[in-house]
CSV table of C-alpha atoms and ligand atoms in Angstrom, one decimal:
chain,number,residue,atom,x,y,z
A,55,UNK,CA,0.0,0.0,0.0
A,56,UNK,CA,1.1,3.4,-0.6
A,57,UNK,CA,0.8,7.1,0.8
A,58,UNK,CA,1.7,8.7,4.1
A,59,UNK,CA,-2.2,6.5,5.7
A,60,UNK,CA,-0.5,3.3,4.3
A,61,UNK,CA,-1.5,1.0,7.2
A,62,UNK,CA,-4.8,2.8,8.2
A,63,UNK,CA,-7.7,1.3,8.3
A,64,UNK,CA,-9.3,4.6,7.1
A,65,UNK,CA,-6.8,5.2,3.8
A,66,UNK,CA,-7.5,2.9,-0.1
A,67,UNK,CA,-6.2,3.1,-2.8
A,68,UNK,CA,-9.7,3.5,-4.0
A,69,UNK,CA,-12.6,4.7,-2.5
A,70,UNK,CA,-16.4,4.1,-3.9
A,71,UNK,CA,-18.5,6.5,-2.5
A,72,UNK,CA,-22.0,4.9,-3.3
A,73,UNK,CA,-23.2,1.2,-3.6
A,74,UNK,CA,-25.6,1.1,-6.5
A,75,UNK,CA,-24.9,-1.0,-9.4
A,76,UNK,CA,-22.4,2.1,-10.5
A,77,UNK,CA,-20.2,1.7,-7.0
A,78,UNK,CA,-20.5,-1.5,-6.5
A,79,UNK,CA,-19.6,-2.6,-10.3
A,80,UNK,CA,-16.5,-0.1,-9.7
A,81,UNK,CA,-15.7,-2.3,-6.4
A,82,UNK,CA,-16.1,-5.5,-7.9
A,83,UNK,CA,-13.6,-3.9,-11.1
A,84,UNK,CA,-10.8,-2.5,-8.7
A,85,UNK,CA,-11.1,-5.4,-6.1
A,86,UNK,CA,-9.9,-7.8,-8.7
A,87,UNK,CA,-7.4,-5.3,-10.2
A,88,UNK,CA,-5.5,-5.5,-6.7
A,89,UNK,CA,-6.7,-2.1,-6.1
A,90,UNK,CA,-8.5,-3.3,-2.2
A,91,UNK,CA,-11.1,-0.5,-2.4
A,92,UNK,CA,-13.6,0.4,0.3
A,93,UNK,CA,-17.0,0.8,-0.4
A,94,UNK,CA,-18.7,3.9,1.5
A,95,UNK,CA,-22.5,3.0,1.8
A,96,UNK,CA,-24.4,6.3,2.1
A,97,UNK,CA,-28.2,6.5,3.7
A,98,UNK,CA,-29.5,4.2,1.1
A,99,UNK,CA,-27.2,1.6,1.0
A,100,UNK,CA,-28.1,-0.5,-2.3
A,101,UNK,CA,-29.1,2.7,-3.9
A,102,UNK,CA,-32.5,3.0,-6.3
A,103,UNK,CA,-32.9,-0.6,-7.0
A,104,UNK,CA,-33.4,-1.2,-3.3
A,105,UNK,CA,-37.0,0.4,-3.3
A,106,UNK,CA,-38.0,-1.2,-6.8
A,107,UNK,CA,-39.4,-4.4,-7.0
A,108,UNK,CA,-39.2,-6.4,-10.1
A,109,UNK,CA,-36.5,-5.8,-12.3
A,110,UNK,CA,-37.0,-7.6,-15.8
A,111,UNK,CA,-34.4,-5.5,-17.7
A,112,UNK,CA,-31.1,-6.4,-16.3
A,113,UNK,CA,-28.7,-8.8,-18.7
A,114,UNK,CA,-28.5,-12.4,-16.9
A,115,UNK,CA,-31.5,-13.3,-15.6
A,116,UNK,CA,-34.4,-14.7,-17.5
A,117,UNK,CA,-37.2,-14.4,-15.1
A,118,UNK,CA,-37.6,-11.3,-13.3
A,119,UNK,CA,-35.8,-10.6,-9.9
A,120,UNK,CA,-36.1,-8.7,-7.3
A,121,UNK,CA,-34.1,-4.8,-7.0
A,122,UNK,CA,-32.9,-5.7,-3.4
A,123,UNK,CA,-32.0,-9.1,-4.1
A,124,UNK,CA,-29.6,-8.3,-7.3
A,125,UNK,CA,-28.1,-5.5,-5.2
A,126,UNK,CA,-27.6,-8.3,-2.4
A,127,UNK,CA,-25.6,-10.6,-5.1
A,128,UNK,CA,-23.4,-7.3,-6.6
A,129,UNK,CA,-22.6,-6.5,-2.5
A,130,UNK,CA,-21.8,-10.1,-1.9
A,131,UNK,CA,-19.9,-10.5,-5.3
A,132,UNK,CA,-17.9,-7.5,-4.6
A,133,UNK,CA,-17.0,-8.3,-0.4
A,134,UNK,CA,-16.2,-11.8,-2.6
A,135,UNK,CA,-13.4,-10.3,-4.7
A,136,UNK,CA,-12.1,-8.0,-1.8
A,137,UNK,CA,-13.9,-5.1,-1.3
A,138,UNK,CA,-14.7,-3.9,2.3
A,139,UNK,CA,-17.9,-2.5,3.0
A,140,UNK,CA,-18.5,0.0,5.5
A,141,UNK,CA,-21.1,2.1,6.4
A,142,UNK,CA,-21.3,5.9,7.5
A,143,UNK,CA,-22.1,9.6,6.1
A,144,UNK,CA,-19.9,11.6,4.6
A,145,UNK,CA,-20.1,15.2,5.2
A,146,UNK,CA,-17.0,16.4,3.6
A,147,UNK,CA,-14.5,16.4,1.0
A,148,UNK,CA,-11.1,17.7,0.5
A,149,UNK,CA,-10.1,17.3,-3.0
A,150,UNK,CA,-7.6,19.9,-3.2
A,151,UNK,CA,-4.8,17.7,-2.9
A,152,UNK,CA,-4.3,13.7,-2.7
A,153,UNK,CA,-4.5,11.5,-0.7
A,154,UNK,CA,-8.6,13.0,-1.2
A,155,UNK,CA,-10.0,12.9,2.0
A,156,UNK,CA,-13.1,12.2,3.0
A,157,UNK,CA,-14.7,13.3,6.4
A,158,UNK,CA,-17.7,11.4,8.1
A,159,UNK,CA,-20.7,12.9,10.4
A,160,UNK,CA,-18.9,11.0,13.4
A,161,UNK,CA,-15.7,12.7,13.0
A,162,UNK,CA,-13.7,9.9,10.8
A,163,UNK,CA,-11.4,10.9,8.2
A,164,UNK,CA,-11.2,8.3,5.5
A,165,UNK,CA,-8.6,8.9,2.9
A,166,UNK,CA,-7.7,7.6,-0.8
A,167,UNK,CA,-5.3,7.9,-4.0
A,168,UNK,CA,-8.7,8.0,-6.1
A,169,UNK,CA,-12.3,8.3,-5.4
A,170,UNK,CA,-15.0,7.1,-7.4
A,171,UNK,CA,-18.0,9.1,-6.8
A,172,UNK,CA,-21.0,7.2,-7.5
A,173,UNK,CA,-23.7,8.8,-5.2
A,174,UNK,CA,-26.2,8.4,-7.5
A,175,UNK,CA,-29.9,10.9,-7.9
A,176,UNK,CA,-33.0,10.6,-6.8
A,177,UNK,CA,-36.6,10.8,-8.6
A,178,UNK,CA,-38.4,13.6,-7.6
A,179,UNK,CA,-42.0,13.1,-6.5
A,180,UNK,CA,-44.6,15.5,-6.8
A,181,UNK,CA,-45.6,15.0,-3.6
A,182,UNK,CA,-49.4,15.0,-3.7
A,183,UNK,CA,-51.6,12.4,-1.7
A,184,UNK,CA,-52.1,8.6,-2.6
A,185,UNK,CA,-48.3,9.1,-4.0
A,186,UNK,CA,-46.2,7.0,-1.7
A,187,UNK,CA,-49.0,4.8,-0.8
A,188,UNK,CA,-49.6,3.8,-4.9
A,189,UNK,CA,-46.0,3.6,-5.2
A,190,UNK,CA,-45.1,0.1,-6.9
A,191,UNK,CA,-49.1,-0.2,-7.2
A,192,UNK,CA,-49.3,1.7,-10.6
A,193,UNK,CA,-47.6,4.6,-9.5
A,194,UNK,CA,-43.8,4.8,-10.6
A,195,UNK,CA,-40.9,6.8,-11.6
A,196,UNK,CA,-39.1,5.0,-14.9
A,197,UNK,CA,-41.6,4.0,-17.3
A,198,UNK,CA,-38.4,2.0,-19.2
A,199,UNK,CA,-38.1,0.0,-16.0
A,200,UNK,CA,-41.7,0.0,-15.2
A,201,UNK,CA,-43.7,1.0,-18.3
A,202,UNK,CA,-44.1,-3.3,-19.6
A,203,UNK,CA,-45.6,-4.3,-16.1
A,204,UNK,CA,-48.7,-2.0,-17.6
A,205,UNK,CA,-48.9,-3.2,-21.3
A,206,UNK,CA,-52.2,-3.3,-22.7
A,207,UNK,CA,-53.6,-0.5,-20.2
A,208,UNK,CA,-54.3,3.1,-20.4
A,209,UNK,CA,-50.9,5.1,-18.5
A,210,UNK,CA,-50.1,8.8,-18.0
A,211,UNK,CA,-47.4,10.5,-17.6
A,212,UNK,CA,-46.6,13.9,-15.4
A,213,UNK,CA,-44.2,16.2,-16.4
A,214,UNK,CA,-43.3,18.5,-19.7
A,215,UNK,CA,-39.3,18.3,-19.8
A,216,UNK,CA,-36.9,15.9,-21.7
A,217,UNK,CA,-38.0,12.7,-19.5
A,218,UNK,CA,-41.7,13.1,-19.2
A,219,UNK,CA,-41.9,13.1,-23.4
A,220,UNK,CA,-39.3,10.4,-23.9
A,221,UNK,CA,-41.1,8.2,-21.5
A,222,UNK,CA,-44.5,9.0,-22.9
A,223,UNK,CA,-43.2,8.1,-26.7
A,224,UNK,CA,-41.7,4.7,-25.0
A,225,UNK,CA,-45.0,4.0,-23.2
A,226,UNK,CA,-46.9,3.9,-26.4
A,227,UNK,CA,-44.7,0.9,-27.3
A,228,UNK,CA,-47.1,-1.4,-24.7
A,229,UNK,CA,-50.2,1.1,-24.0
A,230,UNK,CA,-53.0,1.9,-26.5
A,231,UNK,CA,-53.3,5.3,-24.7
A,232,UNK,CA,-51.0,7.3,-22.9
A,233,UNK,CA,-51.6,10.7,-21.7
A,234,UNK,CA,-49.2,13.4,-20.9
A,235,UNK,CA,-50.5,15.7,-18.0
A,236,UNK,CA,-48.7,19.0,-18.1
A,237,UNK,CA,-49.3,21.9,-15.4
A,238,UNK,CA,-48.3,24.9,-18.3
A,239,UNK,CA,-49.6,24.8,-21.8
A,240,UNK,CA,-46.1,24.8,-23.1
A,241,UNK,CA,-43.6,21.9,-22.9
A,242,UNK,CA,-40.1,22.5,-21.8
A,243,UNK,CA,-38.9,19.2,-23.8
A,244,UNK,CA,-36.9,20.0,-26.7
A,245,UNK,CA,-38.8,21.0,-30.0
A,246,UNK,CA,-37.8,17.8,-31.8
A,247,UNK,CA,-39.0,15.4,-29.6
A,248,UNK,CA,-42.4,18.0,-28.9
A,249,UNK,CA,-42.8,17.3,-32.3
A,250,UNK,CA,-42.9,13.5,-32.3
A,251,UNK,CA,-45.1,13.8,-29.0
A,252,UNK,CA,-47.5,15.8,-30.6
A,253,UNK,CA,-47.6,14.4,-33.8
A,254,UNK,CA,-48.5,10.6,-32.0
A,255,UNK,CA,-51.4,9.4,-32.3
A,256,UNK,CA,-51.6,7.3,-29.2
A,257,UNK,CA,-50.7,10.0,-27.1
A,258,UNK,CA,-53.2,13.3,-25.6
A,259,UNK,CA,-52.1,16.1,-24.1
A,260,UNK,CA,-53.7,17.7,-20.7
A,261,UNK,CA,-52.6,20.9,-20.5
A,262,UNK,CA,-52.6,22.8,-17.6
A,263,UNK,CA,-53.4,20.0,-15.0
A,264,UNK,CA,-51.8,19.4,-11.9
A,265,UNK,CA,-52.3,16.5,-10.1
A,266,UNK,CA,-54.4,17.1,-6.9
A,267,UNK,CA,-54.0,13.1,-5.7
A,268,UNK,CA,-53.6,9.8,-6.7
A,269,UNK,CA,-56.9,8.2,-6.4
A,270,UNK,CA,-56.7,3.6,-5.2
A,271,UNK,CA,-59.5,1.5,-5.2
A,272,UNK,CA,-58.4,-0.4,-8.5
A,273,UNK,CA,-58.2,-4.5,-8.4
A,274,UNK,CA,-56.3,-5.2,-5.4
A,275,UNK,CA,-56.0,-1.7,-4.0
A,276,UNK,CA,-53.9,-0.7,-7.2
A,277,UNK,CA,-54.6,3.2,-8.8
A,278,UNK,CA,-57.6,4.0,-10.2
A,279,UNK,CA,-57.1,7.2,-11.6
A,280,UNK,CA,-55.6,11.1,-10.7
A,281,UNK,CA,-57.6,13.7,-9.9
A,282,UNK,CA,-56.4,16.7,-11.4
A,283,UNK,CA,-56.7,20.6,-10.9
A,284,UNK,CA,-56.5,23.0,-13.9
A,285,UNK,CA,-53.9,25.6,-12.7
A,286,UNK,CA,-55.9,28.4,-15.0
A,287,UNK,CA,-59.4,28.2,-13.6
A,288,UNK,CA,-58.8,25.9,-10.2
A,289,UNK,CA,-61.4,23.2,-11.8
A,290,UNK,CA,-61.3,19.6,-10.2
A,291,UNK,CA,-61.3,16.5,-12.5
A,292,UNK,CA,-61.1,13.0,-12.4
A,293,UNK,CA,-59.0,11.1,-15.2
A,294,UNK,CA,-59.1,7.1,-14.9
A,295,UNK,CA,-55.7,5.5,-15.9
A,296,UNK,CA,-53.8,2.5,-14.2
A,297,UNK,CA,-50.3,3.5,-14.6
A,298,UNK,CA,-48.9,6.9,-13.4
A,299,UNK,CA,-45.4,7.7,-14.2
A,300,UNK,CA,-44.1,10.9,-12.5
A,301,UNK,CA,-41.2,12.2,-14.5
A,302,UNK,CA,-40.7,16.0,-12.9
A,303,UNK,CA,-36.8,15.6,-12.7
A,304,UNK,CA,-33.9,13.9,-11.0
A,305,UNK,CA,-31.9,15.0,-8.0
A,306,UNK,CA,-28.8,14.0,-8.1
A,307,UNK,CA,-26.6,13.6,-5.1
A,308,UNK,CA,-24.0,15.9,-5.4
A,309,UNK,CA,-24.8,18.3,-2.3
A,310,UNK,CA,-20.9,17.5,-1.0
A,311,UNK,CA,-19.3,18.3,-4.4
A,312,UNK,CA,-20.8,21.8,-4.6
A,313,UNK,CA,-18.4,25.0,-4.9
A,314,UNK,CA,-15.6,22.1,-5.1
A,315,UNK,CA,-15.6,20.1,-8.7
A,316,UNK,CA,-17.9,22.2,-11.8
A,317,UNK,CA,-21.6,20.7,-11.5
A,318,UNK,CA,-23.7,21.2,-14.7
A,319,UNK,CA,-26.9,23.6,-15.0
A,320,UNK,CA,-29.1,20.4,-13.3
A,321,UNK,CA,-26.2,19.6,-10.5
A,322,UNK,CA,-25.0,17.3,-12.2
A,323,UNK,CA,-21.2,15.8,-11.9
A,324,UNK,CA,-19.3,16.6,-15.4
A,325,UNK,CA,-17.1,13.6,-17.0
A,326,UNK,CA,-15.2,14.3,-20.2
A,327,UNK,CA,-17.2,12.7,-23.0
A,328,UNK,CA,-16.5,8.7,-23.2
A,329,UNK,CA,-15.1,8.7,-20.1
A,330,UNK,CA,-15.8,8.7,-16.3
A,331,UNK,CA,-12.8,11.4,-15.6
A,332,UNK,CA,-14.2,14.6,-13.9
A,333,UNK,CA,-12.3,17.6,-13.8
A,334,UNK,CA,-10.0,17.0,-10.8
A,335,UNK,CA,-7.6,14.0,-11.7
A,336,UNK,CA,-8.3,10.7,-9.4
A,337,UNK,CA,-11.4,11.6,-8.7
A,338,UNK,CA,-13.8,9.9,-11.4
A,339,UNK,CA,-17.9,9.6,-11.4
A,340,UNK,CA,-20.2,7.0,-12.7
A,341,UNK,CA,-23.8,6.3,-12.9
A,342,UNK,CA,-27.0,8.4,-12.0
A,343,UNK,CA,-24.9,10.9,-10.6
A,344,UNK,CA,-22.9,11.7,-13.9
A,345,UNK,CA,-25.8,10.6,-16.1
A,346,UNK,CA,-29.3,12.3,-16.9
A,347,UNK,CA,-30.2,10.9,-20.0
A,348,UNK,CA,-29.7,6.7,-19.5
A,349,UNK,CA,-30.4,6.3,-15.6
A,350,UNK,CA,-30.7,2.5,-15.9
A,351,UNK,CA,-28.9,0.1,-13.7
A,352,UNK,CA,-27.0,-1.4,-16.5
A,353,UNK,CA,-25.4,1.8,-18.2
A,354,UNK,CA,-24.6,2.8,-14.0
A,355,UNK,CA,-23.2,-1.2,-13.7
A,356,UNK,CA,-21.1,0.0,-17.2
A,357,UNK,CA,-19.8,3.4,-15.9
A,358,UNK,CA,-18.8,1.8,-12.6
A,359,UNK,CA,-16.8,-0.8,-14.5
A,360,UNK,CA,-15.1,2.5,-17.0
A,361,UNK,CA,-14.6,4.3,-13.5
A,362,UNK,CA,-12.2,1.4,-11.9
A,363,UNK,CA,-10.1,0.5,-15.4
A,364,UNK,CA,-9.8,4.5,-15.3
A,365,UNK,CA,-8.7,4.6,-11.6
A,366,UNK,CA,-6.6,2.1,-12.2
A,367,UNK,CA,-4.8,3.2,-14.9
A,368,UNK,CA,-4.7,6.7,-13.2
A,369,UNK,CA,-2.8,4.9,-10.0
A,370,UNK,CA,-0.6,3.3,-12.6
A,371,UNK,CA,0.3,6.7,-13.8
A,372,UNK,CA,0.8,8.9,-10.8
A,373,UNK,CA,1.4,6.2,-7.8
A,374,UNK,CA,0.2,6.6,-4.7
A,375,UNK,CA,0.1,10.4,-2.9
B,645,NDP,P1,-36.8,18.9,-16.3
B,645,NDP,O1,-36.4,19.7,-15.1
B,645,NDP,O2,-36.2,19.4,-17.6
B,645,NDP,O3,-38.3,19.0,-16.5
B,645,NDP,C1,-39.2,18.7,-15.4
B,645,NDP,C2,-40.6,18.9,-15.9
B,645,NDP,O4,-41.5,18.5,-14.8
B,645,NDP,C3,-40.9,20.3,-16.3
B,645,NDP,O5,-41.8,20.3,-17.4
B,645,NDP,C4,-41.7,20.8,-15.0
B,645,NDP,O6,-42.7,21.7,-15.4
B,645,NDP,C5,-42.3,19.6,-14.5
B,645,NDP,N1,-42.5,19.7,-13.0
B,645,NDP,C6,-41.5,20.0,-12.1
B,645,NDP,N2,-42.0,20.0,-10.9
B,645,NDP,C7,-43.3,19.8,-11.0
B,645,NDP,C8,-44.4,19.7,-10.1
B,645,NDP,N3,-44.3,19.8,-8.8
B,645,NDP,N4,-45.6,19.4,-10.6
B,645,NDP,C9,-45.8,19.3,-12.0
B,645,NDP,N5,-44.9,19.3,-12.9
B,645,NDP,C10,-43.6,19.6,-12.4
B,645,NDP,O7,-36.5,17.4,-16.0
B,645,NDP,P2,-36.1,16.2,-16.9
B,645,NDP,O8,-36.0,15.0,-16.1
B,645,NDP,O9,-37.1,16.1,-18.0
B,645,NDP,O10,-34.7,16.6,-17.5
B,645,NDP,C11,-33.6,16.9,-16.7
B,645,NDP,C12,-32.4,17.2,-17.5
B,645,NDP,O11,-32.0,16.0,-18.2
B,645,NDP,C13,-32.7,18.3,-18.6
B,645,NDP,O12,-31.5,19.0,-18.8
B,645,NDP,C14,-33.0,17.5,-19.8
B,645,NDP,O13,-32.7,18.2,-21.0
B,645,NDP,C15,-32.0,16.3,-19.6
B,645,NDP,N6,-32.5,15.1,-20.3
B,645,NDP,C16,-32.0,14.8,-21.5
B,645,NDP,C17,-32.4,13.7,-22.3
B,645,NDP,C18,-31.8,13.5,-23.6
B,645,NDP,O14,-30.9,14.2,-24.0
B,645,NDP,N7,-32.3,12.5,-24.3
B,645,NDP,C19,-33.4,12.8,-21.7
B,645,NDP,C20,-33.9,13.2,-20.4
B,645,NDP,C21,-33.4,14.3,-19.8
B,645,NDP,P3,-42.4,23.2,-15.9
B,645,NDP,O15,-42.0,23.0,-17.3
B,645,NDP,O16,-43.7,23.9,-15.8
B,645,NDP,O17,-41.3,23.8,-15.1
């Protein structure tokens, strides 16, 4: 091991930050490259997959498996190869010089030649009533992860950006009817894909509806429908559907990055193009956290993997601190 920490249990040569698919395929990457990296497991350890249920899009598996069981197996397969695991909230960063260190809420300093940052983002929710409770029960987030559960049924989605119209276009793919419920009558998504939104004849636009609350009572206490307000003239209305995919925006997780490494217009973390470098070299980002257009657990799984060959090549280059 190298570095002035060599022989503290608190210094890697990599550190994960984040144990989604993105960190944990990282782990599993610079495990077996010798690299003995520590995985730091933030306040949802498993990341998104953790509160999904089914996952039917994930290479390997046939059948559908469960989100908390394939992040069990990546945790298991990574501790397997020689990762170590721990648990605790980082508050801090110092980045201005290696070895990067990395403080926790209880006062420990970790520190690292390289750090892989893959904190991952979080779905925003609009927050209205029924929403949580529906959640799983035709209320979701990612109609590509979600959107084939409700084939053959009439979906909606919320939301007028990027997301909300490239999830409504996919949705068509499975549902005879898929409405877009928008709270402005203008979409913020860009004019191209406007275009093949409004051009589609399986999809109908409600403009300037917000939704009031997500209404149960369907087979098995699933959704029944939304009940909408119109933002110009307060009116209440009901609109039946079985699938509801909020798509209002991502957060991503980069609240401990701010004022230290660029973030993009959205907070994003920056990578050159191709790559999972940032702008400070040894420190290198993959999945949700870097990414705003894929967001699946297999292109996260693929920028871990790009983030340890590029740490390791990057410890190759510079040795330790
Ligand atoms: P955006 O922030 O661009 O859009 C969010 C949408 O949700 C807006 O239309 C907004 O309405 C609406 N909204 C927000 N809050 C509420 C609320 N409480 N109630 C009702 N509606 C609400 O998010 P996206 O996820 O669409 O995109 C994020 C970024 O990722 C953007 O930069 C986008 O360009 C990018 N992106 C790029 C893709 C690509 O290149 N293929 C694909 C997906 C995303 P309003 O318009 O009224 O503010």
């Amino acid at each position: 091991m190298s570095g002035p920490a060599s022989g503290d249990q608190n210094f890697a040569r990599v550190i994960i930050l984040g144990s989604g698919p993105a960190g944990l395929s990282a782990a599993i990457y610079a495990a077996r490259a010798g690299l003995n990296p520590i995985v730091i497991q933030g306040m949802q350890p498993g990341g998104q997959l953790t509160i999904t249920t089914e996952v039917e899009n994930y290479p390997g598996f046939r059948e559908a498996i469960q989100g908390p069981w394939l992040m069990e197996q990546m945790q298991a397969q990574a501790e397997h190869v020689g990762t170590r695991m721990v648990w605790d909230t980082i508050v801090d960063v110092d980045l201005s010089r290696r070895p990067f260190r990395l403080i926790a809420d209880g006062g420990v300093t970790y520190t690292c030649d390289a750090l892989i940052i893959a904190t991952g983002a979080q779905a925003r929710w609009l927050g209205a009533e029924g929403e949580a409770a529906l959640s799983g029960k035709g209320v979701s987030a990612c109609a590509t992860c979600d959107g084939f559960f409700y084939r053959g049924r009439e979906v909606c989605v919320i939301g007028g950006g990027n997301t909300a119209v490239e999830e409504a276009l996919y949705l068509t793919n499975h549902s005879p009817s898929v409405t877009l419920i928008h709270r402005r009558d203008t979409l913020r998504a860009e004019k191209m894909l406007q275009d093949r939104l409004l051009a589609h004849p399986g999809i109908h636009v409600l403009w300037n509806k917000a939704v009031a609350r997500f209404v149960g009572g369907g087979p098995g206490g699933a959704l029944s429908g939304v009940a909408l307000i119109d933002t110009v003239n307060g009116r209440i209305s009901h609109h039946p559907t079985q699938g509801a995919f909020v798509a209002i925006g991502h957060k991503p997780a980069t609240a401990l990055f701010a004022g230290k490494m660029p973030l993009d217009e959205d907070q994003y973390l920056q990578v050159r193009p191709g790559t999972s470098l940032t702008a400070i070299p040894g420190v290198f980002a993959a999945g949700d956290v870097a990414d705003k257009v894929y967001r699946q657990a297999v292109t996260a799984a693929g920028m871990g993997c790009m983030a340890a060959l590029d740490a390791e090549r990057f410890l190759q280059m510079n040795g330790g601190s």
